[in-house]
Short mmCIF file of C-alpha atoms in Angstrom, two decimals:
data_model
loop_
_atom_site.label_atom_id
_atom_site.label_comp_id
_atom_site.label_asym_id
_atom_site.label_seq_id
_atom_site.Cartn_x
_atom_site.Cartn_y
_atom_site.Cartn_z
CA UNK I 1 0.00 0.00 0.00
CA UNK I 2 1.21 3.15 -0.75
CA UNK I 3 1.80 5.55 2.19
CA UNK I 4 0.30 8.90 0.97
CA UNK I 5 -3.18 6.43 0.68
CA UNK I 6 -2.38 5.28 3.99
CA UNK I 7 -2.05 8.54 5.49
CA UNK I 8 -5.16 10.20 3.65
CA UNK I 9 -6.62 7.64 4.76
CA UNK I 10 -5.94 8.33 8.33
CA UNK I 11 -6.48 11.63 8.53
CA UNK I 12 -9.87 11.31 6.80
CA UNK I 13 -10.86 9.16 9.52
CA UNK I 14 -9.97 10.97 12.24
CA UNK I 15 -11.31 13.87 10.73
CA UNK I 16 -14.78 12.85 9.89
CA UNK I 17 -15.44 10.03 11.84
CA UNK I 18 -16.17 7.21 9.67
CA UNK I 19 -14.93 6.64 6.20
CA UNK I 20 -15.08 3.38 2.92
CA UNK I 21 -12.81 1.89 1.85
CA UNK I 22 -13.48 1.20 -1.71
CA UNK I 23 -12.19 -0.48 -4.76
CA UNK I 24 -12.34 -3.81 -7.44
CA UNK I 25 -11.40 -6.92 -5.51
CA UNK I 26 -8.23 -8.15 -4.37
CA UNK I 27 -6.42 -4.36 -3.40
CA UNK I 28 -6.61 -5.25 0.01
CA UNK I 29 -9.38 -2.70 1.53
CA UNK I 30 -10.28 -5.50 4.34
CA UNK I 31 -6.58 -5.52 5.38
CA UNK I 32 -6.04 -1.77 5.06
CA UNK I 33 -9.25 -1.58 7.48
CA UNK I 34 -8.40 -3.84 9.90
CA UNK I 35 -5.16 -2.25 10.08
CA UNK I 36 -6.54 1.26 10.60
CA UNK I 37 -8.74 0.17 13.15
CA UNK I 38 -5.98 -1.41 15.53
CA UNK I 39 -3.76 1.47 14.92
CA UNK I 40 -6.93 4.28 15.94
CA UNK I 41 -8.04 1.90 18.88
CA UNK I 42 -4.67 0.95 20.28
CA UNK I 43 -6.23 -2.42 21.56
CA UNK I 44 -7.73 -4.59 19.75
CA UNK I 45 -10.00 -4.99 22.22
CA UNK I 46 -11.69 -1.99 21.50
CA UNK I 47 -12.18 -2.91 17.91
CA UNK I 48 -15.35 -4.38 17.03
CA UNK I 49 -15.59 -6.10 13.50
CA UNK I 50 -19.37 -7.15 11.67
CA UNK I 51 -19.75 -8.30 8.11
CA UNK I 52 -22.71 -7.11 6.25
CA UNK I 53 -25.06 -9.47 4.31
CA UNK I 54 -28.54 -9.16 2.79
CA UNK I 55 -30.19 -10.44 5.70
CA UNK I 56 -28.38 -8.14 8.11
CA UNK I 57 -31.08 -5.92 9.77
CA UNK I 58 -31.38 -3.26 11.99
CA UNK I 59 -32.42 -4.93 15.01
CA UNK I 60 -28.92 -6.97 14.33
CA UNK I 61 -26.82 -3.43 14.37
CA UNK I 62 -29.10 -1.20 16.35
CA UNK I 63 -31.83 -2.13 18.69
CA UNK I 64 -34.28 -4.86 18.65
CA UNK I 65 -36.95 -6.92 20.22
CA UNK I 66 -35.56 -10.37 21.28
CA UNK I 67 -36.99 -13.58 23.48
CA UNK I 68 -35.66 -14.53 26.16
CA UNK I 69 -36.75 -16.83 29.43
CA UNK I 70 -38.03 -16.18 32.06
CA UNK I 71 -37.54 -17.47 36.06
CA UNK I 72 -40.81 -19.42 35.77
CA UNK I 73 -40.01 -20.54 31.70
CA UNK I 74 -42.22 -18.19 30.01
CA UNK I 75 -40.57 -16.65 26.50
CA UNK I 76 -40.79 -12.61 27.23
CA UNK I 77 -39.79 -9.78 24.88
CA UNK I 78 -37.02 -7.28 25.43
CA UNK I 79 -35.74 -4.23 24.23
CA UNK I 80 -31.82 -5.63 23.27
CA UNK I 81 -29.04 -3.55 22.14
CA UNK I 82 -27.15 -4.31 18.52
CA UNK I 83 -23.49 -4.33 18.21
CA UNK I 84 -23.30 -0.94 17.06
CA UNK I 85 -25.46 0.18 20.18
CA UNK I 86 -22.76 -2.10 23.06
CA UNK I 87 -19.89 -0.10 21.61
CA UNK I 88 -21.00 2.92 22.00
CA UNK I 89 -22.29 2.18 25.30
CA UNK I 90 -18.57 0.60 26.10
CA UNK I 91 -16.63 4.23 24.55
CA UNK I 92 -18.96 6.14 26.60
CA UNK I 93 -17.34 4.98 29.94
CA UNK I 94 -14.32 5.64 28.37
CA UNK I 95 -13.93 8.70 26.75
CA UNK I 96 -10.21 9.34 26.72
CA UNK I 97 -10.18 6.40 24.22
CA UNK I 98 -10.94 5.78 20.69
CA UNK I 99 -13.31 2.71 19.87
CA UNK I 100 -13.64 1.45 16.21
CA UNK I 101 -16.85 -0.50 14.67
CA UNK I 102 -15.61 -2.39 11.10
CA UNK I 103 -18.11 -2.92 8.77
CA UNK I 104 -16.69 -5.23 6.29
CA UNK I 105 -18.99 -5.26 2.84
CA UNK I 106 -20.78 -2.39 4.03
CA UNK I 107 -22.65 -2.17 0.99
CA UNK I 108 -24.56 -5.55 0.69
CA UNK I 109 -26.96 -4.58 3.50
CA UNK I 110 -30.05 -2.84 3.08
CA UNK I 111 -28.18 0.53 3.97
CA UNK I 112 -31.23 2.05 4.75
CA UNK I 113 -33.17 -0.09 6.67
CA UNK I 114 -29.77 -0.99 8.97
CA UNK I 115 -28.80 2.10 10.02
CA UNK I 116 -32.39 3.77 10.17
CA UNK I 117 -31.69 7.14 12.66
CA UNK I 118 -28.33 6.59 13.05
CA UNK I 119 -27.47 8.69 9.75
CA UNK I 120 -28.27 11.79 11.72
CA UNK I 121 -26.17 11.01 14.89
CA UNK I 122 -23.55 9.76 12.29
CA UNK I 123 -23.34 13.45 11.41
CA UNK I 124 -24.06 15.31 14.04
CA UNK I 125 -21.78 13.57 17.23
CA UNK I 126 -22.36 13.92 21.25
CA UNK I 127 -25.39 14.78 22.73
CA UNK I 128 -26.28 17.38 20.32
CA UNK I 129 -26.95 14.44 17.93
CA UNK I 130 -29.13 12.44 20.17
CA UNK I 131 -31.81 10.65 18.61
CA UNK I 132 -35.07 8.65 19.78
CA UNK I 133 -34.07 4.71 18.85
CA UNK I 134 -37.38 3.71 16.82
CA UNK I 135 -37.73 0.23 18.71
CA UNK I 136 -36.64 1.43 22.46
CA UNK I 137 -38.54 4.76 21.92
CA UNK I 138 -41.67 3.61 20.82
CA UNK I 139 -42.16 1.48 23.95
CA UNK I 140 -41.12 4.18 25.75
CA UNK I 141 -38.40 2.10 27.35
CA UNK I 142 -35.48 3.83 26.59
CA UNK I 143 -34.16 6.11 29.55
CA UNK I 144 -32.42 9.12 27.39
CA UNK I 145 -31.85 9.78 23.64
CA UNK I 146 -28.64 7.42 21.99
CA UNK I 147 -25.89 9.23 20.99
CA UNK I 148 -23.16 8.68 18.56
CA UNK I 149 -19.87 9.61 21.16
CA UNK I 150 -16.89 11.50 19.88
CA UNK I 151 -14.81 8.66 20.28
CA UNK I 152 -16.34 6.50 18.08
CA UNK I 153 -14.75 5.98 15.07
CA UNK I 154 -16.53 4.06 11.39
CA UNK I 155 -14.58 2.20 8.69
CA UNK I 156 -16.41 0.64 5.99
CA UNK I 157 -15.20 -1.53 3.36
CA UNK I 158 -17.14 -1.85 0.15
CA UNK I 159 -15.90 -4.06 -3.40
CA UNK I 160 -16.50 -1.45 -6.41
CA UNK I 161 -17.79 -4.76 -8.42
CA UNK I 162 -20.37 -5.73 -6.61
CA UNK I 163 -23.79 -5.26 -8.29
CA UNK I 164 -25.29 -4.10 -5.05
CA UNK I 165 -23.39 -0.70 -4.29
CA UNK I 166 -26.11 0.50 -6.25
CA UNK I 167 -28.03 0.09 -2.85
CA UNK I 168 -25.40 3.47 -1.40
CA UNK I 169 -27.93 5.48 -0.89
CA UNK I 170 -27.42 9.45 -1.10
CA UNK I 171 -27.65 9.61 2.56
CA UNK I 172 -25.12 7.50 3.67
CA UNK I 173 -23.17 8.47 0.62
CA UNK I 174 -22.82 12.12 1.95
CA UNK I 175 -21.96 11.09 5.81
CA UNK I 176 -18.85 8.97 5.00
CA UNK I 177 -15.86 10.07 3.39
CA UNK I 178 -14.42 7.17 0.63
CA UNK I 179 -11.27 6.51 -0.22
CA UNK I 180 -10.25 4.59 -3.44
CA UNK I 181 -8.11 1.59 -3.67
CA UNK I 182 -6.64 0.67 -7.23
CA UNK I 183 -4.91 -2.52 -8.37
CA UNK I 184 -1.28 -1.64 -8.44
CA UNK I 185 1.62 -3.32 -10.40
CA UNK I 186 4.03 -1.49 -8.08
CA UNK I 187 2.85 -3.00 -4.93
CA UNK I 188 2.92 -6.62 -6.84
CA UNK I 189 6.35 -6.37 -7.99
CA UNK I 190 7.54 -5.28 -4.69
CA UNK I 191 6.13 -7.86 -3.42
CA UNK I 192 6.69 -10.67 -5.70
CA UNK I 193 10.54 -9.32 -5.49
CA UNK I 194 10.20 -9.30 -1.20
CA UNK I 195 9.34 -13.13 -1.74
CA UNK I 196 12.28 -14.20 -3.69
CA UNK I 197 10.61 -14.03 -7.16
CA UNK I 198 13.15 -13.67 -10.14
CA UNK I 199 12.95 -11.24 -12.49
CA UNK I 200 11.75 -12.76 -15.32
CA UNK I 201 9.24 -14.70 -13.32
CA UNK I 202 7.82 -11.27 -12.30
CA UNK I 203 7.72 -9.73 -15.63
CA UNK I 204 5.42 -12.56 -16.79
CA UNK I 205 2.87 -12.26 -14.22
CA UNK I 206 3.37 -8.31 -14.32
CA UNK I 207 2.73 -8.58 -18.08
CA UNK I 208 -0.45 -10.76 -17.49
CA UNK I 209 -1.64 -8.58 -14.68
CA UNK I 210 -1.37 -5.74 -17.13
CA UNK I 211 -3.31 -7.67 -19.74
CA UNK I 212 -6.18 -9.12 -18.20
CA UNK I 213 -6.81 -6.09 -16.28
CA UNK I 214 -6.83 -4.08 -19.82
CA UNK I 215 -9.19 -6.48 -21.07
CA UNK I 216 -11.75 -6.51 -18.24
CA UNK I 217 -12.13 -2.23 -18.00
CA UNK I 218 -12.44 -2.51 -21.77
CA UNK I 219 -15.15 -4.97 -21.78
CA UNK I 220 -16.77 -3.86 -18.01
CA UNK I 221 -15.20 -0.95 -16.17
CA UNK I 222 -12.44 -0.33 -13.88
CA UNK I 223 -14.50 -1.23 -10.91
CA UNK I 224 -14.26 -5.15 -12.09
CA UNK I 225 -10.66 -5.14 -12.59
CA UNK I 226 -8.28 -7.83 -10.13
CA UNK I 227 -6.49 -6.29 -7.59
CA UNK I 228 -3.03 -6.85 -7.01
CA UNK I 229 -3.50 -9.53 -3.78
CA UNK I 230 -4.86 -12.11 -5.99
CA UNK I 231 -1.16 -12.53 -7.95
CA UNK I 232 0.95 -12.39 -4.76
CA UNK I 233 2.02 -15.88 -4.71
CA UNK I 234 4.48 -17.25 -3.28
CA UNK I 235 6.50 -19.28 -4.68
CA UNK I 236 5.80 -17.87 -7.98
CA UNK I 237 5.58 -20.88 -10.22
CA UNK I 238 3.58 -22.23 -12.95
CA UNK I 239 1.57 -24.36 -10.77
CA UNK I 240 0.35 -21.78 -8.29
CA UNK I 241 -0.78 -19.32 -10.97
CA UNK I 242 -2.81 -22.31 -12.93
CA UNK I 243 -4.14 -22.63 -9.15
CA UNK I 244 -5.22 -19.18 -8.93
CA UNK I 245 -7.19 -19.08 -12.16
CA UNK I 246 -8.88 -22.85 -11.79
CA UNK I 247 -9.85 -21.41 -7.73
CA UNK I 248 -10.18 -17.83 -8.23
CA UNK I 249 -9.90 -15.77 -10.80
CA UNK I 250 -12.42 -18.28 -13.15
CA UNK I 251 -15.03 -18.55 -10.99
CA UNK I 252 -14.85 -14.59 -10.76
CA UNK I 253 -14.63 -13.97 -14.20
CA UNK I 254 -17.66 -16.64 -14.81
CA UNK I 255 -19.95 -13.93 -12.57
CA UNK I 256 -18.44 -10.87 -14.51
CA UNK I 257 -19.90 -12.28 -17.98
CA UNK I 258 -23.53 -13.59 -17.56
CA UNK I 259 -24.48 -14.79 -20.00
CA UNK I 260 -20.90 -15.98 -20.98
CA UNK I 261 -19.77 -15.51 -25.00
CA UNK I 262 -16.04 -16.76 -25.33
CA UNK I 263 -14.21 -14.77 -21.99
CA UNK I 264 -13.81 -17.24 -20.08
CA UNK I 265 -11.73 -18.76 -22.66
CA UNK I 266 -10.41 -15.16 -23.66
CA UNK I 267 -8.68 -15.52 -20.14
CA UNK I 268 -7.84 -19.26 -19.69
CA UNK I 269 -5.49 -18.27 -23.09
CA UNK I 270 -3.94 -15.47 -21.22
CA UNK I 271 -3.15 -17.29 -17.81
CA UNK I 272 -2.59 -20.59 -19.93
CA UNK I 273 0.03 -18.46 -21.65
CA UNK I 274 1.84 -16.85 -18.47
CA UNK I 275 1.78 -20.73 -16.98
CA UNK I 276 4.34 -21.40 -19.21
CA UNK I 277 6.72 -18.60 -18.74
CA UNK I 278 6.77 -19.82 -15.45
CA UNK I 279 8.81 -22.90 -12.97
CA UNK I 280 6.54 -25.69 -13.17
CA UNK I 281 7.16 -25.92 -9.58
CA UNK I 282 9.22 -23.94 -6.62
#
């Protein structure tokens, strides 16, 4: 990663509050967030990591109704707190530190619907934010307004390709601040050169990185290119790329092209071809 990204990064987040991560798959946005989050908390203890899915709702992140037992074994409702609610409960009693919620895939949720009144204390921190929770407020069990604290931090991670970022609404869109993450061919040879990969063996898959890459924001978009993570392999031989594309990189390219017309063989030819400027094996 490079460090000016790194940096802007950083001060974007302690800036604003919460920012996404964003880019095609493989430039390492979950591992730039994770490491973000460690280095704002300071313990990882006070990092608190969910992964978004279709099903993920807002009693799940918020507040919600849940069963429980009773002494005498009769199922009662009550008002629970989400994850989202527990850590800001948790930096709350400790204001002198930062706490960090990671939303990995932020974007395959039903934004809307997740974070419900949380937009506004998103934007508006402290007290002066405070908002009425819609499940704890409507039974009139909550004892004071939520708040997003200070000390609360947001980092979202979000994969340009994915069909669903369609679902960013304007809202959330406008509260978060994103940074982009490109494949990069510097990173990979750096990389590939830190693991003991020859020259030559470099140029090949630096050559097909370049190609395939060309290819797929000619036919798509740059948003569906491959990030640079999927071609650090180590050791760099013929084998472990022809394991890449029969485990990765085909089964991704099958869901690019629906219905398919000739790419996936387009791209077999291309890794086919690098396979061969390559060590069979290490």
């Amino acid at each position: 990663l490079r460090a000016e990204t790194l940096e802007e990064a950083r001060d974007l987040l302690e800036d604003t509050g919460q920012i996404i991560l964003s880019g095609p798959p493989g430039t390492g946005k979950t591992w730039l967030a994770r490491g973000l989050a460690s280095l704002a908390a300071g313990d990882p203890a006070r990092v608190q990591g969910v992964q978004f899915h279709p099903s993920t709702a807002y009693e799940d992140f918020i507040e919600g109704l849940k069963p429980r037992l009773d002494a005498t074994g009769n199922v009662t409702y009550a008002v629970m707190p989400g994850t989202f609610v527990r850590l800001c409960e948790d930096a709350r009693r400790d204001p002198d530190r930062h706490y960090v919620m990671l939303v990995d895939e932020i974007n395959r949720a039903p934004l809307s619907r997740v974070f419900g009144e949380l937009l506004y204390a998103l934007e508006y921190r402290g007290p002066q934010g405070a908002v009425e929770l819609a499940v704890s407020g409507g039974m009139g069990t909550a004892t004071q307004p939520f708040y997003v604290p200070e000390n609360v931090l947001v980092i979202g991670t979000m994969n340009s390709a994915d069909r669903s970022i369609a679902m960013v609404d304007y809202a959330l869109r406008r509260r978060f601040r994103f940074v982009e993450l490109e494949p990069d061919a510097g990173i990979l040879d750096r990389w590939l050169a830190a693991h003991g990969a020859s020259a030559q063996a470099r140029r090949v898959v630096l050559d097909l990185f370049g190609a395939v890459n060309k290819r797929l924001t000619e036919s798509l978009d740059p948003d569906h290119r491959l990030g640079h993570s999927y071609f650090m392999l180590d050791p760099l031989n013929g084998a472990a790329l022809d394991r890449l594309w029969r485990t990765a990189i085909r089964p991704l390219i099958g869901e690019y092209f629906v219905p398919p017309s000739g790419e996936v063989e387009e791209y077999a030819a291309l890794f086919a071809a690098a396979v061969t400027g390559l060590p069979a094996e290490a």
